[in-house]
Each structure stands twice: as C-alpha cells, then as structure tokens.
CSV table of N, CA and C in Angstrom, one decimal:
chain,number,residue,atom,x,y,z
A,1,MET,N,-30.6,-11.9,-42.5
A,1,MET,CA,-30.9,-10.9,-41.6
A,1,MET,C,-31.4,-11.5,-40.3
A,2,LYS,N,-32.2,-12.5,-40.3
A,2,LYS,CA,-32.8,-13.2,-39.2
A,2,LYS,C,-31.6,-13.8,-38.4
A,3,LYS,N,-30.7,-14.4,-39.1
A,3,LYS,CA,-29.5,-15.1,-38.4
A,3,LYS,C,-28.7,-14.0,-37.6
A,4,GLY,N,-28.5,-12.9,-38.2
A,4,GLY,CA,-27.7,-11.8,-37.6
A,4,GLY,C,-28.4,-11.3,-36.3
A,5,VAL,N,-29.7,-11.2,-36.3
A,5,VAL,CA,-30.4,-10.8,-35.1
A,5,VAL,C,-30.3,-11.8,-34.0
A,6,ILE,N,-30.4,-13.1,-34.4
A,6,ILE,CA,-30.3,-14.2,-33.4
A,6,ILE,C,-28.9,-14.2,-32.8
A,7,LEU,N,-27.9,-14.0,-33.6
A,7,LEU,CA,-26.5,-14.0,-33.1
A,7,LEU,C,-26.3,-12.8,-32.2
A,8,VAL,N,-26.8,-11.7,-32.5
A,8,VAL,CA,-26.7,-10.5,-31.6
A,8,VAL,C,-27.4,-10.8,-30.2
A,9,LEU,N,-28.6,-11.4,-30.3
A,9,LEU,CA,-29.3,-11.7,-29.0
A,9,LEU,C,-28.5,-12.7,-28.2
A,10,LEU,N,-27.9,-13.7,-28.9
A,10,LEU,CA,-27.1,-14.7,-28.1
A,10,LEU,C,-25.9,-14.1,-27.5
A,11,ALA,N,-25.2,-13.2,-28.3
A,11,ALA,CA,-24.0,-12.6,-27.7
A,11,ALA,C,-24.4,-11.7,-26.5
A,12,GLY,N,-25.5,-11.0,-26.6
A,12,GLY,CA,-26.0,-10.2,-25.5
A,12,GLY,C,-26.3,-11.0,-24.2
A,13,GLN,N,-26.9,-12.2,-24.4
A,13,GLN,CA,-27.1,-13.1,-23.3
A,13,GLN,C,-25.8,-13.6,-22.7
A,14,ALA,N,-24.8,-13.9,-23.5
A,14,ALA,CA,-23.5,-14.4,-23.0
A,14,ALA,C,-22.9,-13.3,-22.2
A,15,LEU,N,-22.9,-12.1,-22.7
A,15,LEU,CA,-22.3,-10.9,-22.0
A,15,LEU,C,-23.0,-10.6,-20.7
A,16,ALA,N,-24.3,-10.9,-20.6
A,16,ALA,CA,-25.0,-10.6,-19.4
A,16,ALA,C,-24.5,-11.4,-18.2
A,17,GLY,N,-23.9,-12.6,-18.5
A,17,GLY,CA,-23.3,-13.4,-17.5
A,17,GLY,C,-21.9,-13.0,-17.1
A,18,CYS,N,-21.3,-12.1,-17.8
A,18,CYS,CA,-20.0,-11.7,-17.5
A,18,CYS,C,-19.9,-11.0,-16.2
A,19,ALA,N,-18.7,-11.0,-15.6
A,19,ALA,CA,-18.5,-10.5,-14.3
A,19,ALA,C,-18.3,-9.0,-14.3
A,20,SER,N,-19.1,-8.3,-13.5
A,20,SER,CA,-18.9,-6.9,-13.3
A,20,SER,C,-17.8,-6.6,-12.2
A,21,THR,N,-17.3,-5.4,-12.2
A,21,THR,CA,-16.3,-5.0,-11.3
A,21,THR,C,-16.8,-5.3,-9.8
A,22,GLN,N,-17.9,-4.8,-9.5
A,22,GLN,CA,-18.4,-4.9,-8.1
A,22,GLN,C,-18.7,-6.4,-7.7
A,23,LYS,N,-19.1,-7.2,-8.7
A,23,LYS,CA,-19.4,-8.6,-8.4
A,23,LYS,C,-18.1,-9.3,-8.1
A,24,VAL,N,-17.1,-9.0,-8.8
A,24,VAL,CA,-15.8,-9.7,-8.6
A,24,VAL,C,-15.1,-9.2,-7.3
A,25,LEU,N,-15.2,-7.9,-7.1
A,25,LEU,CA,-14.6,-7.4,-5.8
A,25,LEU,C,-15.3,-7.8,-4.6
A,26,ALA,N,-16.6,-8.2,-4.7
A,26,ALA,CA,-17.4,-8.6,-3.5
A,26,ALA,C,-17.1,-10.1,-3.2
A,27,LYS,N,-16.4,-10.8,-4.1
A,27,LYS,CA,-16.1,-12.2,-3.8
A,27,LYS,C,-15.0,-12.3,-2.8
A,28,GLU,N,-14.9,-13.4,-2.1
A,28,GLU,CA,-13.8,-13.7,-1.2
A,28,GLU,C,-12.6,-13.8,-2.1
A,29,PRO,N,-11.4,-13.4,-1.6
A,29,PRO,CA,-10.2,-13.6,-2.4
A,29,PRO,C,-9.9,-15.1,-2.8
A,30,THR,N,-9.5,-15.3,-4.0
A,30,THR,CA,-9.1,-16.6,-4.5
A,30,THR,C,-7.8,-17.0,-3.8
A,31,GLU,N,-6.9,-16.0,-3.6
A,31,GLU,CA,-5.7,-16.3,-3.0
A,31,GLU,C,-5.1,-14.9,-2.4
A,32,VAL,N,-4.3,-15.0,-1.4
A,32,VAL,CA,-3.7,-13.8,-0.8
A,32,VAL,C,-2.2,-13.9,-0.9
A,33,PHE,N,-1.5,-12.9,-1.4
A,33,PHE,CA,-0.1,-12.9,-1.4
A,33,PHE,C,0.5,-11.8,-0.6
A,34,HIS,N,1.7,-12.0,-0.1
A,34,HIS,CA,2.4,-11.0,0.7
A,34,HIS,C,3.7,-10.7,-0.1
A,35,SER,N,4.1,-9.4,-0.1
A,35,SER,CA,5.3,-9.0,-0.9
A,35,SER,C,6.1,-8.0,0.0
A,36,ALA,N,7.4,-8.1,-0.1
A,36,ALA,CA,8.3,-7.1,0.5
A,36,ALA,C,8.2,-5.8,-0.2
A,37,LYS,N,7.7,-5.8,-1.5
A,37,LYS,CA,7.7,-4.6,-2.3
A,37,LYS,C,6.5,-3.7,-1.8
A,38,SER,N,6.7,-2.4,-2.0
A,38,SER,CA,5.6,-1.5,-1.5
A,38,SER,C,4.3,-1.7,-2.3
A,39,GLN,N,3.3,-1.1,-1.7
A,39,GLN,CA,2.0,-1.1,-2.3
A,39,GLN,C,2.0,-0.5,-3.7
A,40,ASN,N,2.7,0.7,-3.8
A,40,ASN,CA,2.8,1.4,-5.1
A,40,ASN,C,3.6,0.6,-6.1
A,41,GLU,N,4.6,-0.1,-5.7
A,41,GLU,CA,5.5,-0.8,-6.6
A,41,GLU,C,4.7,-2.0,-7.2
A,42,VAL,N,4.0,-2.7,-6.3
A,42,VAL,CA,3.2,-3.9,-6.7
A,42,VAL,C,2.1,-3.4,-7.7
A,43,ALA,N,1.3,-2.4,-7.3
A,43,ALA,CA,0.2,-1.9,-8.1
A,43,ALA,C,0.8,-1.5,-9.5
A,44,PHE,N,1.9,-0.7,-9.5
A,44,PHE,CA,2.5,-0.3,-10.8
A,44,PHE,C,2.8,-1.5,-11.6
A,45,CYS,N,3.5,-2.5,-11.0
A,45,CYS,CA,3.9,-3.7,-11.8
A,45,CYS,C,2.7,-4.4,-12.4
A,46,LEU,N,1.6,-4.6,-11.6
A,46,LEU,CA,0.4,-5.2,-12.1
A,46,LEU,C,-0.2,-4.4,-13.3
A,47,ALA,N,-0.3,-3.1,-13.1
A,47,ALA,CA,-0.9,-2.3,-14.1
A,47,ALA,C,0.0,-2.2,-15.4
A,48,ASN,N,1.3,-2.1,-15.2
A,48,ASN,CA,2.2,-1.9,-16.3
A,48,ASN,C,2.2,-3.2,-17.2
A,49,LYS,N,2.3,-4.4,-16.5
A,49,LYS,CA,2.3,-5.6,-17.3
A,49,LYS,C,1.0,-5.9,-18.0
A,50,ASN,N,0.0,-5.3,-17.6
A,50,ASN,CA,-1.3,-5.6,-18.2
A,50,ASN,C,-2.0,-4.4,-18.9
A,51,ASN,N,-1.1,-3.4,-19.2
A,51,ASN,CA,-1.6,-2.2,-20.0
A,51,ASN,C,-2.9,-1.6,-19.4
A,52,THR,N,-2.9,-1.3,-18.1
A,52,THR,CA,-4.0,-0.7,-17.5
A,52,THR,C,-3.5,0.2,-16.4
A,53,SER,N,-4.4,0.8,-15.6
A,53,SER,CA,-4.0,1.7,-14.6
A,53,SER,C,-4.6,1.3,-13.2
A,54,PRO,N,-3.8,1.5,-12.1
A,54,PRO,CA,-4.4,1.1,-10.8
A,54,PRO,C,-5.4,2.2,-10.4
A,55,LEU,N,-6.4,1.7,-9.7
A,55,LEU,CA,-7.4,2.6,-9.2
A,55,LEU,C,-7.2,2.8,-7.7
A,56,ASP,N,-7.1,4.1,-7.3
A,56,ASP,CA,-7.0,4.4,-5.8
A,56,ASP,C,-8.4,4.3,-5.2
A,57,ARG,N,-8.5,3.5,-4.1
A,57,ARG,CA,-9.8,3.3,-3.4
A,57,ARG,C,-9.8,4.2,-2.2
A,58,ASP,N,-11.0,4.5,-1.7
A,58,ASP,CA,-11.2,5.3,-0.5
A,58,ASP,C,-10.6,4.7,0.8
A,59,ASP,N,-10.4,3.4,0.8
A,59,ASP,CA,-9.9,2.7,2.0
A,59,ASP,C,-8.3,2.7,1.9
A,60,GLY,N,-7.7,3.3,0.9
A,60,GLY,CA,-6.3,3.4,0.8
A,60,GLY,C,-5.7,2.3,0.0
A,61,SER,N,-6.5,1.3,-0.4
A,61,SER,CA,-6.0,0.3,-1.3
A,61,SER,C,-5.9,0.7,-2.7
A,62,LYS,N,-5.2,-0.1,-3.5
A,62,LYS,CA,-5.1,0.2,-5.0
A,62,LYS,C,-5.6,-1.1,-5.7
A,63,THR,N,-6.5,-0.9,-6.6
A,63,THR,CA,-7.1,-2.0,-7.3
A,63,THR,C,-6.7,-2.0,-8.8
A,64,VAL,N,-6.3,-3.2,-9.3
A,64,VAL,CA,-5.9,-3.4,-10.7
A,64,VAL,C,-6.9,-4.4,-11.2
A,65,LEU,N,-7.6,-4.0,-12.3
A,65,LEU,CA,-8.6,-4.9,-12.9
A,65,LEU,C,-8.0,-5.4,-14.3
A,66,LEU,N,-8.1,-6.7,-14.6
A,66,LEU,CA,-7.8,-7.2,-15.9
A,66,LEU,C,-9.1,-7.6,-16.5
A,67,LYS,N,-9.3,-7.1,-17.7
A,67,LYS,CA,-10.6,-7.3,-18.4
A,67,LYS,C,-10.4,-8.0,-19.7
A,68,ASN,N,-11.4,-8.7,-20.2
A,68,ASN,CA,-11.3,-9.4,-21.5
A,68,ASN,C,-11.7,-8.4,-22.5
A,69,GLY,N,-11.7,-8.8,-23.8
A,69,GLY,CA,-12.1,-7.9,-24.9
A,69,GLY,C,-13.5,-7.3,-24.9
A,70,TYR,N,-14.3,-7.9,-24.1
A,70,TYR,CA,-15.7,-7.4,-24.0
A,70,TYR,C,-15.9,-6.5,-22.8
A,71,GLY,N,-14.9,-6.3,-22.0
A,71,GLY,CA,-15.0,-5.4,-20.8
A,71,GLY,C,-15.3,-6.1,-19.5
A,72,ALA,N,-15.4,-7.4,-19.6
A,72,ALA,CA,-15.8,-8.1,-18.3
A,72,ALA,C,-14.5,-8.3,-17.5
A,73,VAL,N,-14.6,-8.2,-16.2
A,73,VAL,CA,-13.4,-8.3,-15.3
A,73,VAL,C,-13.1,-9.8,-15.2
A,74,SER,N,-11.9,-10.2,-15.5
A,74,SER,CA,-11.5,-11.6,-15.4
A,74,SER,C,-10.7,-11.9,-14.1
A,75,LEU,N,-9.8,-10.9,-13.8
A,75,LEU,CA,-9.0,-10.9,-12.6
A,75,LEU,C,-9.0,-9.6,-11.9
A,76,ALA,N,-9.0,-9.6,-10.6
A,76,ALA,CA,-8.9,-8.3,-9.9
A,76,ALA,C,-7.9,-8.5,-8.8
A,77,PHE,N,-7.1,-7.5,-8.6
A,77,PHE,CA,-6.1,-7.4,-7.6
A,77,PHE,C,-6.3,-6.2,-6.7
A,78,THR,N,-6.4,-6.4,-5.4
A,78,THR,CA,-6.5,-5.3,-4.5
A,78,THR,C,-5.2,-5.3,-3.6
A,79,VAL,N,-4.5,-4.2,-3.7
A,79,VAL,CA,-3.1,-4.1,-3.0
A,79,VAL,C,-3.3,-3.2,-1.8
A,80,TYR,N,-2.9,-3.7,-0.7
A,80,TYR,CA,-2.9,-3.0,0.6
A,80,TYR,C,-1.5,-2.8,1.1
A,81,LYS,N,-1.3,-1.7,1.8
A,81,LYS,CA,0.0,-1.4,2.5
A,81,LYS,C,0.0,-2.4,3.7
A,82,ASP,N,1.1,-3.1,3.9
A,82,ASP,CA,1.2,-4.0,5.0
A,82,ASP,C,2.6,-3.9,5.6
A,83,GLY,N,2.8,-3.1,6.6
A,83,GLY,CA,4.1,-2.8,7.2
A,83,GLY,C,4.9,-2.1,6.1
A,84,ASP,N,6.1,-2.6,5.9
A,84,ASP,CA,7.0,-2.0,4.9
A,84,ASP,C,6.7,-2.6,3.5
A,85,GLY,N,5.9,-3.6,3.4
A,85,GLY,CA,5.5,-4.3,2.2
A,85,GLY,C,4.1,-4.1,1.8
A,86,SER,N,3.5,-5.2,1.2
A,86,SER,CA,2.1,-5.1,0.8
A,86,SER,C,1.4,-6.5,0.9
A,87,ARG,N,0.1,-6.4,0.9
A,87,ARG,CA,-0.7,-7.6,0.9
A,87,ARG,C,-1.6,-7.5,-0.4
A,88,ILE,N,-1.6,-8.6,-1.2
A,88,ILE,CA,-2.3,-8.5,-2.4
A,88,ILE,C,-3.4,-9.6,-2.4
A,89,GLU,N,-4.7,-9.1,-2.5
A,89,GLU,CA,-5.8,-10.0,-2.6
A,89,GLU,C,-6.1,-10.2,-4.1
A,90,TYR,N,-6.1,-11.5,-4.5
A,90,TYR,CA,-6.3,-11.9,-5.9
A,90,TYR,C,-7.7,-12.5,-6.0
A,91,ARG,N,-8.5,-12.0,-6.9
A,91,ARG,CA,-9.8,-12.6,-7.2
A,91,ARG,C,-9.9,-13.0,-8.6
A,92,LYS,N,-10.3,-14.2,-8.9
A,92,LYS,CA,-10.4,-14.7,-10.2
A,92,LYS,C,-11.9,-15.0,-10.6
A,93,ALA,N,-12.3,-14.3,-11.6
A,93,ALA,CA,-13.7,-14.5,-12.0
A,93,ALA,C,-13.8,-15.6,-13.1
A,94,PHE,N,-12.8,-15.6,-14.0
A,94,PHE,CA,-12.7,-16.7,-15.0
A,94,PHE,C,-11.3,-16.7,-15.6
A,95,GLY,N,-10.9,-17.7,-16.3
A,95,GLY,CA,-9.6,-17.9,-16.7
A,95,GLY,C,-9.2,-16.9,-17.8
A,96,THR,N,-7.9,-16.6,-17.8
A,96,THR,CA,-7.4,-15.7,-18.8
A,96,THR,C,-6.1,-16.3,-19.4
A,97,ILE,N,-5.7,-15.8,-20.5
A,97,ILE,CA,-4.4,-16.3,-21.1
A,97,ILE,C,-3.3,-15.4,-20.5
A,98,GLY,N,-2.2,-16.0,-20.2
A,98,GLY,CA,-1.0,-15.3,-19.7
A,98,GLY,C,-1.0,-15.2,-18.2
A,99,GLY,N,0.2,-15.0,-17.7
A,99,GLY,CA,0.3,-14.9,-16.3
A,99,GLY,C,1.4,-13.9,-15.9
A,100,ALA,N,1.6,-12.8,-16.7
A,100,ALA,CA,2.7,-11.9,-16.3
A,100,ALA,C,2.5,-11.3,-14.9
A,101,TRP,N,1.2,-11.3,-14.4
A,101,TRP,CA,1.0,-10.7,-13.1
A,101,TRP,C,1.7,-11.5,-12.0
A,102,LYS,N,2.0,-12.8,-12.3
A,102,LYS,CA,2.6,-13.6,-11.2
A,102,LYS,C,4.0,-13.1,-10.8
A,103,GLN,N,4.7,-12.4,-11.7
A,103,GLN,CA,6.0,-11.8,-11.4
A,103,GLN,C,5.8,-10.7,-10.4
A,104,CYS,N,4.7,-10.0,-10.4
A,104,CYS,CA,4.5,-8.8,-9.6
A,104,CYS,C,4.2,-9.2,-8.1
A,105,VAL,N,3.7,-10.4,-7.9
A,105,VAL,CA,3.4,-10.9,-6.6
A,105,VAL,C,4.4,-11.9,-6.0
A,106,GLY,N,5.5,-12.1,-6.8
A,106,GLY,CA,6.5,-13.0,-6.3
A,106,GLY,C,6.5,-14.4,-6.8
A,107,LEU,N,5.5,-14.7,-7.7
A,107,LEU,CA,5.5,-16.1,-8.3
A,107,LEU,C,6.2,-16.1,-9.6
A,108,LYS,N,6.7,-17.2,-10.0
A,108,LYS,CA,7.3,-17.3,-11.4
A,108,LYS,C,6.2,-17.5,-12.4
A,109,ASP,N,6.3,-16.9,-13.6
A,109,ASP,CA,5.4,-17.1,-14.6
A,109,ASP,C,5.4,-18.5,-15.1
A,110,GLU,N,4.3,-19.2,-15.2
A,110,GLU,CA,4.2,-20.5,-15.7
A,110,GLU,C,4.2,-20.5,-17.2
A,111,LYS,N,4.9,-21.4,-17.7
A,111,LYS,CA,5.0,-21.6,-19.2
A,111,LYS,C,4.0,-22.6,-19.7
C-alpha cells in the first residue's frame, strides 16, 4: 500500500511539470511555416491527421493542439490567414512520436 501511495505522488509530481495549453502558446514559435493552402485546409489537415479538432480563436486564428496520453500539450499549431494561403506557427513543448503533421505544412514525413 505504501509503495502505491509513493508511486501516485511521484506521478503527480511528474505531471505537474507537463506543459499547459497557455504555457505552450505563450512561447515563441519553434518554427514558422508558410503554405499556399488556406487556413481552413491546413487546420483541418492538422486536426484530421491527429484525431483532434481545431479551435477557433478570437483573433481569427485556428489552433490545433497535440496532447500526450496524460493531457499535456506536446505540440501546438496556430494557423493564420496569410493572403491566399496561411502562416503556421509551430510550438514544440516536448518530443512526440510520429510526424504526420509535417505533410500538412508542406514538409515530408521523416521515417
């Protein structure tokens, strides 16, 4: 029983360091991409490939969050309308497995 309590406490401490949505979105972008595809098309692609939904923001942008199994944000994409295309701000909180998102911003998926 004592071991179980210790494990729960350690897990709680580990999760406390996980990235929240606001913490990740407040960071400077890790990288910025430009696409000839529309804002809606890019946001849909990112959301669809990652089994999530884009969030409409008050500033007109669309945000797609990729979370780990514990609900912590690992990657965040903010997609803005940019002329006839879009500008995508990519923010990385910590590494994830897979890179299907790269196809949505015009990069090839690395194997």
